[in-house]
GROMACS .gro file of C-alpha atoms in nm:
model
  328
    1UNK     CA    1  -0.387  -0.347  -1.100
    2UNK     CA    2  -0.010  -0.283  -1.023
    3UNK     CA    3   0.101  -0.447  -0.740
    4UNK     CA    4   0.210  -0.268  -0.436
    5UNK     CA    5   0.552  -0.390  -0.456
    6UNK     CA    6   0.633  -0.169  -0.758
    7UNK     CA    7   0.558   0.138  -0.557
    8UNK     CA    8   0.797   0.075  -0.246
    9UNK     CA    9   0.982   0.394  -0.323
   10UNK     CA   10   0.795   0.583  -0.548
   11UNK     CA   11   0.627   0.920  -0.430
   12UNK     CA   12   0.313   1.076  -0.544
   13UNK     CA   13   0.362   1.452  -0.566
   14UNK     CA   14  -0.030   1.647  -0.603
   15UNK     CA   15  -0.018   2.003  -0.685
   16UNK     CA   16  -0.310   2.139  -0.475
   17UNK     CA   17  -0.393   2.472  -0.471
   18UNK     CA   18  -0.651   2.483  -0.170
   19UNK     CA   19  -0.859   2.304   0.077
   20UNK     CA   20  -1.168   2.311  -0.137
   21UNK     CA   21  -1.301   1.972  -0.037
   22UNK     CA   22  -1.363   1.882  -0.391
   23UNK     CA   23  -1.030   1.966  -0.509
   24UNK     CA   24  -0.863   1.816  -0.211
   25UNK     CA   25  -1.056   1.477  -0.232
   26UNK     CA   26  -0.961   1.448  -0.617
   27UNK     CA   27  -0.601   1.520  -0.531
   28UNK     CA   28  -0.571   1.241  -0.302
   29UNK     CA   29  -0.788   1.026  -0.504
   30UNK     CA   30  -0.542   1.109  -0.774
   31UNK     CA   31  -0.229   0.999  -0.561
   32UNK     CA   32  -0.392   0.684  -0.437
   33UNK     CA   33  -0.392   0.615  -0.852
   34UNK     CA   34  -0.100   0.700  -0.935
   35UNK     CA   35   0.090   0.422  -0.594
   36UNK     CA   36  -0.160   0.170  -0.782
   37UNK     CA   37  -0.531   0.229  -0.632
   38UNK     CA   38  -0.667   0.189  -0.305
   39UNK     CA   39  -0.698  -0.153  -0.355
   40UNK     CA   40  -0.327  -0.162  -0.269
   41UNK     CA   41  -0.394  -0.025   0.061
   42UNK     CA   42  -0.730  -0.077   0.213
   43UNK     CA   43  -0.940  -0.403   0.162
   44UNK     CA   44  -1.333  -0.444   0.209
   45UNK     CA   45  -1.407  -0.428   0.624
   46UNK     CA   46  -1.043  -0.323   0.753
   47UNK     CA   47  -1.053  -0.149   1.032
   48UNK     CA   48  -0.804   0.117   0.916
   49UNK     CA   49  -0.655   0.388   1.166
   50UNK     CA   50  -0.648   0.732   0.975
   51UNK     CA   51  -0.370   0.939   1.234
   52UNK     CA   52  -0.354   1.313   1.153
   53UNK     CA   53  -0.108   1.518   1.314
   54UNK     CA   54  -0.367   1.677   1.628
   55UNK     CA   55  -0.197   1.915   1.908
   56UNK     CA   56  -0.418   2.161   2.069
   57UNK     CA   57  -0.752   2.329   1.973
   58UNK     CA   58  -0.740   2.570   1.707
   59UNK     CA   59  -0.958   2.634   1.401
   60UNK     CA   60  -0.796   2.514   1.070
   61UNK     CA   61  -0.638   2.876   0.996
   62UNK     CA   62  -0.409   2.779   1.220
   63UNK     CA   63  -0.143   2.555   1.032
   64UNK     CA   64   0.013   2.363   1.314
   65UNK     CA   65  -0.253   2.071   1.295
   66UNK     CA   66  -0.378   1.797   0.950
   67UNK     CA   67  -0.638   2.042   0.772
   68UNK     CA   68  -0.973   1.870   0.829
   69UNK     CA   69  -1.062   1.850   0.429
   70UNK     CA   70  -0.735   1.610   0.414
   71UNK     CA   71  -0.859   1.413   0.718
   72UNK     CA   72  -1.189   1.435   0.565
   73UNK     CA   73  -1.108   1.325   0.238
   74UNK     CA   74  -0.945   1.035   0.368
   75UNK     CA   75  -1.221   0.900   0.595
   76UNK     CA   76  -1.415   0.911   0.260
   77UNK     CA   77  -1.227   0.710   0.060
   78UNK     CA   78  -1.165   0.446   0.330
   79UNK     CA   79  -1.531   0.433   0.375
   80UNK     CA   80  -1.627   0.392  -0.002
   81UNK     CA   81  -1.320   0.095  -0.061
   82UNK     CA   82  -1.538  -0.124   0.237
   83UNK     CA   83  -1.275   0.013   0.547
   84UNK     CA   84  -1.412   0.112   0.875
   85UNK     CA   85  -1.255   0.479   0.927
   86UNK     CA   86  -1.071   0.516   1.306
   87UNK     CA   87  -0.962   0.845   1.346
   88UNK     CA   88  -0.705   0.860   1.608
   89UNK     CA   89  -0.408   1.087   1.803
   90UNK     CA   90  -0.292   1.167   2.162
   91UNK     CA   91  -0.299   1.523   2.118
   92UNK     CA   92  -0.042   1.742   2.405
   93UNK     CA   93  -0.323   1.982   2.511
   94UNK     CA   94  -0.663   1.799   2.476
   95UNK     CA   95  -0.825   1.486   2.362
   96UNK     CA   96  -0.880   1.352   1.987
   97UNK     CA   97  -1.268   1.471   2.011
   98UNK     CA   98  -1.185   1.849   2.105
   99UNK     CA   99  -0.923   1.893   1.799
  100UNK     CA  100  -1.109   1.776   1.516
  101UNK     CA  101  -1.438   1.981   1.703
  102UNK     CA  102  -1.228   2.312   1.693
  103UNK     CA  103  -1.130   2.210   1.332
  104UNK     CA  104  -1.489   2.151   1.294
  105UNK     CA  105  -1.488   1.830   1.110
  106UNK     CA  106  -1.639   1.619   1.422
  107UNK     CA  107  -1.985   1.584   1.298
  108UNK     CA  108  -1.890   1.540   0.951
  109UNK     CA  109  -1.685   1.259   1.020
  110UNK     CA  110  -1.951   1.106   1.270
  111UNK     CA  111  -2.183   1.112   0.955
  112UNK     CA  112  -1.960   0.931   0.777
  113UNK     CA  113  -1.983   0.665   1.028
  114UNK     CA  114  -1.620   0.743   1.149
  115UNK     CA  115  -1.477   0.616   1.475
  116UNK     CA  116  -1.333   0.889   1.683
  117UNK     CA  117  -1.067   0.737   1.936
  118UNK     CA  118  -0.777   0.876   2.146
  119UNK     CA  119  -0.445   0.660   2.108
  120UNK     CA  120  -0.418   0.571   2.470
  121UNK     CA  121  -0.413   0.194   2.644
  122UNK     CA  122  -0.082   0.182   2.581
  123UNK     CA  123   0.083  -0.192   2.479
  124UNK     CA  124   0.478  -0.209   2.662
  125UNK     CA  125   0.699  -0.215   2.371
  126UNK     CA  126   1.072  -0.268   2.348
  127UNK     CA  127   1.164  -0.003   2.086
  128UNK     CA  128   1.529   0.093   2.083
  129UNK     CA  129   1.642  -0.045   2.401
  130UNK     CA  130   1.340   0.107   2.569
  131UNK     CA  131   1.016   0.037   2.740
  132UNK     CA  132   0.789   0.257   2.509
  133UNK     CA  133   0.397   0.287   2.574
  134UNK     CA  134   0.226   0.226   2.197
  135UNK     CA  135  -0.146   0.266   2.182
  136UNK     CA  136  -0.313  -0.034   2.171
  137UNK     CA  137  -0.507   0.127   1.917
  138UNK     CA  138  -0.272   0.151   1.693
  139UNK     CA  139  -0.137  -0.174   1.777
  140UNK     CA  140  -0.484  -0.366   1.677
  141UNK     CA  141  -0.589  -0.141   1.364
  142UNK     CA  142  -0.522  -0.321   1.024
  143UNK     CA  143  -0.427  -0.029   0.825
  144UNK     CA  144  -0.249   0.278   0.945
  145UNK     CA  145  -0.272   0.572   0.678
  146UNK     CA  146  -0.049   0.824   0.818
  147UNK     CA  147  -0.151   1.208   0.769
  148UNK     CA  148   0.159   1.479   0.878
  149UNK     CA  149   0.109   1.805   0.883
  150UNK     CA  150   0.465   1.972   0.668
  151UNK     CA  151   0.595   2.151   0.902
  152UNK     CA  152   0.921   2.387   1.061
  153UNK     CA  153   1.019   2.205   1.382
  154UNK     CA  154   1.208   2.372   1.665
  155UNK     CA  155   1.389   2.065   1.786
  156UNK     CA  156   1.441   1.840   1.519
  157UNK     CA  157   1.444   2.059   1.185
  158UNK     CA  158   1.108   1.979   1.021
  159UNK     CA  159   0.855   1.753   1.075
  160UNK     CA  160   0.771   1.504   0.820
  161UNK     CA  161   0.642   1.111   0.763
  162UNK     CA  162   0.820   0.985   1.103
  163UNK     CA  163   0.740   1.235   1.380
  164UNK     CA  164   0.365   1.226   1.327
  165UNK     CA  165   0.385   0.849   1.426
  166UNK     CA  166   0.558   0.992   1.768
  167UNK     CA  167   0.150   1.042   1.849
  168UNK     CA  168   0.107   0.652   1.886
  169UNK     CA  169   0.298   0.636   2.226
  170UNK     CA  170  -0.030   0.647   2.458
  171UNK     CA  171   0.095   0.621   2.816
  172UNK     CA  172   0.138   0.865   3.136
  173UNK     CA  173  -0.228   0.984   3.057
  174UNK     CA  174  -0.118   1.100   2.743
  175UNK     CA  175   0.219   1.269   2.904
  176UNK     CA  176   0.436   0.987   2.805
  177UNK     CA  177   0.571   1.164   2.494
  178UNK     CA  178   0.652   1.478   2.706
  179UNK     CA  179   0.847   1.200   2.923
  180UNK     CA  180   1.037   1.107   2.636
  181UNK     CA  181   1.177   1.400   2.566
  182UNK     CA  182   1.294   1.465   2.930
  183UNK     CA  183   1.481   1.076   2.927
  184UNK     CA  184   1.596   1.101   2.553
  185UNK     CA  185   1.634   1.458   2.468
  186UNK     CA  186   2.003   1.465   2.595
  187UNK     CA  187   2.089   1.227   2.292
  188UNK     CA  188   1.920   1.348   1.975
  189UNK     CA  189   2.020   1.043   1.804
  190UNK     CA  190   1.859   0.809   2.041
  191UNK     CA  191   1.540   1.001   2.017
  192UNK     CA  192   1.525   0.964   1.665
  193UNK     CA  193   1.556   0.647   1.667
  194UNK     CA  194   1.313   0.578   1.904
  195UNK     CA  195   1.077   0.751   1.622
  196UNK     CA  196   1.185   0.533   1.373
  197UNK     CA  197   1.122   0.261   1.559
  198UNK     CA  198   0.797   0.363   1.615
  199UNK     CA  199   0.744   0.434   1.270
  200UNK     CA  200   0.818   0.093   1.214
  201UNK     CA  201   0.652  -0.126   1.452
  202UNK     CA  202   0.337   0.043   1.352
  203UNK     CA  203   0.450   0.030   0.967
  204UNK     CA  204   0.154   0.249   0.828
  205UNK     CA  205   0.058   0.157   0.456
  206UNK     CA  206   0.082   0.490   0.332
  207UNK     CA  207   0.185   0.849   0.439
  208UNK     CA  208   0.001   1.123   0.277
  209UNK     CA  209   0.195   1.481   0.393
  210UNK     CA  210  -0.021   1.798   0.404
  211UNK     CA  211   0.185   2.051   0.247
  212UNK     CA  212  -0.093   2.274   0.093
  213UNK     CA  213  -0.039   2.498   0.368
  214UNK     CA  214   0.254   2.407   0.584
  215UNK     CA  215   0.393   2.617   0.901
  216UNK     CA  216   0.698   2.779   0.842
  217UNK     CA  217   0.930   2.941   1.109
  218UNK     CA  218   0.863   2.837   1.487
  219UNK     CA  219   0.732   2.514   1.470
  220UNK     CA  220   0.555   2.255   1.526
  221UNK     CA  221   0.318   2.490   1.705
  222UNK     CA  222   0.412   2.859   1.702
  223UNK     CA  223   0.523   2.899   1.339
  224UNK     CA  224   0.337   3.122   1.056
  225UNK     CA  225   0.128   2.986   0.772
  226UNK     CA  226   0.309   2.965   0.440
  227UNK     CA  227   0.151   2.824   0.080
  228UNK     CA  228   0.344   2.560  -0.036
  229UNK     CA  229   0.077   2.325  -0.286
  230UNK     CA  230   0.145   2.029  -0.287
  231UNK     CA  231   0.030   1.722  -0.133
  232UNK     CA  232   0.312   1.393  -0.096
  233UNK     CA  233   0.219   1.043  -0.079
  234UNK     CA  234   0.422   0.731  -0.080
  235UNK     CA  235   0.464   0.415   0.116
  236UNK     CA  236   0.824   0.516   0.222
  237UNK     CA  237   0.873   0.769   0.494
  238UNK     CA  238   1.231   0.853   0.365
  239UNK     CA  239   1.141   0.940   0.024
  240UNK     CA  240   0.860   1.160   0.142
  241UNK     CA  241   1.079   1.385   0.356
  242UNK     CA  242   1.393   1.359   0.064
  243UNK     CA  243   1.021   1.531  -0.123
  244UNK     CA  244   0.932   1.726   0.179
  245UNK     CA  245   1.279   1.840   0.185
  246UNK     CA  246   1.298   1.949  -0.185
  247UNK     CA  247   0.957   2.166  -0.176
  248UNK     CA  248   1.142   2.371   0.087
  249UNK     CA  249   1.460   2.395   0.004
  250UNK     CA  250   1.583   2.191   0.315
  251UNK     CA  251   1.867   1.988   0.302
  252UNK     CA  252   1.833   1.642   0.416
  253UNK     CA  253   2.120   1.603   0.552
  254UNK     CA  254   2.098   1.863   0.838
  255UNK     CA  255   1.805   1.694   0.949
  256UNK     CA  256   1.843   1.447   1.284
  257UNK     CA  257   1.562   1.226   1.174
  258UNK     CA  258   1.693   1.107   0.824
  259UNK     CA  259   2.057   1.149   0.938
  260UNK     CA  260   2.003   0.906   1.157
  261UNK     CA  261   1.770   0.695   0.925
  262UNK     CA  262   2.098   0.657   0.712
  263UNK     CA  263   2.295   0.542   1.013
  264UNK     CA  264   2.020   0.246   1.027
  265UNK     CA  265   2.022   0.130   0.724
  266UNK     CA  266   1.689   0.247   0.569
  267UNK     CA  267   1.742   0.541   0.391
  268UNK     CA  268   1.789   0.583   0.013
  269UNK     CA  269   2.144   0.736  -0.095
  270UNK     CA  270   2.123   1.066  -0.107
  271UNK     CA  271   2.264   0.990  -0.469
  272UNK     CA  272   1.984   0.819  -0.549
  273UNK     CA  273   1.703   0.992  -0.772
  274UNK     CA  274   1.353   0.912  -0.589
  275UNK     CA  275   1.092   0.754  -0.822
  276UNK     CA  276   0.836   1.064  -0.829
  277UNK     CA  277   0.502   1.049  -1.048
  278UNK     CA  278   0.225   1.302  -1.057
  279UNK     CA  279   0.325   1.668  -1.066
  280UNK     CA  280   0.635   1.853  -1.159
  281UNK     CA  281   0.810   2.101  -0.955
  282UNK     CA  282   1.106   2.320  -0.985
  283UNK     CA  283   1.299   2.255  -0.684
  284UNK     CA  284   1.261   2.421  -0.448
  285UNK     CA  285   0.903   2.477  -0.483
  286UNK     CA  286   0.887   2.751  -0.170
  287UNK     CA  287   1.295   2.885  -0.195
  288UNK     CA  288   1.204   3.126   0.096
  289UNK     CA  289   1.026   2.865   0.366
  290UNK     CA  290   1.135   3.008   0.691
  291UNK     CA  291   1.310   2.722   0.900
  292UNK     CA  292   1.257   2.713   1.226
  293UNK     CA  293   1.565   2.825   1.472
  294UNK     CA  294   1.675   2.564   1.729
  295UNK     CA  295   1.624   2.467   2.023
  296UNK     CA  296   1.720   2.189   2.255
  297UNK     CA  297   1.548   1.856   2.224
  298UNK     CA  298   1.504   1.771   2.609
  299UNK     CA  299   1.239   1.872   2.784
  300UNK     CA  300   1.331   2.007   3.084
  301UNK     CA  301   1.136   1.840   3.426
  302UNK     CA  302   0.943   2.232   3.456
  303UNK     CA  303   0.839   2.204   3.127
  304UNK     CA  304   0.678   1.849   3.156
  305UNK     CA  305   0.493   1.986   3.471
  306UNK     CA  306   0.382   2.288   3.323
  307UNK     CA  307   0.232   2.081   2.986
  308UNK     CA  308   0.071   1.892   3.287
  309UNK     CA  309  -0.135   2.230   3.416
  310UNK     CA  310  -0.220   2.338   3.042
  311UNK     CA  311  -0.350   1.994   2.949
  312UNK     CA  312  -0.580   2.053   3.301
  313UNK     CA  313  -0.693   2.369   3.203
  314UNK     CA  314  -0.770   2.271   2.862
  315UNK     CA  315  -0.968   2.021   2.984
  316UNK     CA  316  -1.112   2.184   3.256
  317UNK     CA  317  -1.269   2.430   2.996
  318UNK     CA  318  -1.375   2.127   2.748
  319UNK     CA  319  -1.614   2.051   3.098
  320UNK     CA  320  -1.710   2.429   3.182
  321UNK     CA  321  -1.828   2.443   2.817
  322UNK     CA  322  -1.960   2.070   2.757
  323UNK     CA  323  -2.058   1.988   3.094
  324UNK     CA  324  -1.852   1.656   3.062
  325UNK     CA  325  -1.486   1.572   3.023
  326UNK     CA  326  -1.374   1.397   2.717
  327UNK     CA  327  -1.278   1.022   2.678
  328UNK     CA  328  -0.930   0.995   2.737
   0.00000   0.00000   0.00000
């Protein structure tokens, strides 16, 4: 087996045509493979936290969330290396339980003896000269297989490998995020590295980026659907947005989040050719992905209220149609 060592930088690129859930669990299958088996990354009775990128309720048609077959596919191969599958977030408008029910994979991953959990008792951690809430959660899982959703995003360019890791912060009733914007939001650069830092206090083993259908335009929430293929995996979130990045025809360096990554130390050269295995493409694979047009990062202290009311109503409607409100 090759050790995991060797695969620091490399990136597993899956061409993948469609959420068939056969073809999507051998194209994941494939990448774990190709970064040197699941071995590597999940070991007989882990408890390992699987953290799709969940925002609202909306069927899977609707591109701004993980598809469920990746989620799905996941779970599965946790479960068969001896792991104990947790799948977590602290969606904006709802709780864990409601998103992956309106993507209808709840019951299928209940069958597979999957843990359904919202990231919330949040741990006070000191993450870029702030007090930041972090799941506790997250905190305790052993393994952390993070599961973005490629996506246009109005505020910080795209989202990638680091800003699905945002969904870890679990206080303020799950408002804490919002808060974050409001307090860092002046200062893009101290916001993003407040993700990294994130990213790495939680240091998932392995990002796996859902780019078979990404949102282009208006995201992360109100963009379009747009086929892009491919699925990227790798240990290192920098080389999987420099990936990200070259499916779209983005150009990393107009992007706050690996800007400032390279002001930290932790990015690769731009120079520097990223070690890619798996599939081929001609870069860029999508040369007309819509970006998204910018606006500004802070939240303003009306919008935090009004994401307040909407995360009431949503939940108020989760009880109207359950007759009880979800675990929070």
């Amino acid at each position: 087996m090759v050790s995991l060592e060797k695969h620091e930088h490399t990136v597993a690129i899956q061409r993948c045509r469609s959420y068939d859930p056969q073809e999507v669990y051998s194209a994941i299958s494939r990448q774990f493979e190709l970064l040197g088996g699941v071995d590597c990354f999940v070991k007989p009775r882990q408890r390992v936290l699987i953290k799709p990128n969940l925002i609202v309720p909306k069927p899977p048609e609707v591109p701004a969330q993980t598809h469920p077959e990746v989620i799905y596919a996941v779970a599965r191969i946790v479960k068969e290396a001896g792991g104990f599958p947790v799948v977590g977030d602290s969606p904006a408008w709802s709780a864990t339980a409601g998103c992956l029910k309106a993507l209808g994979i709840d019951e299928r991953l209940r069958k597979l003896d999957t843990e359904i959990v919202n990231l919330n008792r949040p741990v006070r951690m000191d993450i870029a000269g702030a007090s930041v809430g972090i799941s506790r959660v997250a905190m305790e899982a052993d393994a952390i297989i993070n599961l973005p959703k490629l996506k246009a995003h109005q505020q910080l360019g795209a989202s990638f490998a680091f800003k699905n890791m945002y969904g870890c912060i679990g206080g303020l009733a799950g408002k804490e995020k919002a808060y974050w914007h409001f307090a860092r939001g002046g200062e893009v650069e101290s916001f993003c590295r407040m993700i990294i830092g994130i990213y790495q206090k939680l240091n998932p083993v392995l990002n796996i980026i859902d780019g078979i259908v990404a949102m282009e335009g208006q995201g992360p929430i109100n963009g379009q659907p747009r086929e892009v293929g491919y699925l990227v995996a790798g240990t290192d979130p920098v080389a999987c947005e420099r990936v990200c990045c070259d499916l779209v025809g983005f150009d990393a360096g107009d992007l706050p989040l690996l800007v400032t990554a390279g002001k930290m130390g932790i990015a690769l050269p731009t120079d520097e050719p990223i070690n890619s295995v798996g599939d081929v493409f001609v870069k860029p694979a999508c040369p007309d992905f819509k970006p998204a047009v910018q606006t500004p990062l802070r939240f303003t202290f009306p919008h935090i209220c009004k994401s307040i009311a909407k995360q009431c109503v949503v939940l108020a409607k989760h009880f109207l149609r359950s007759g009880r409100m979800p675990k929070t």
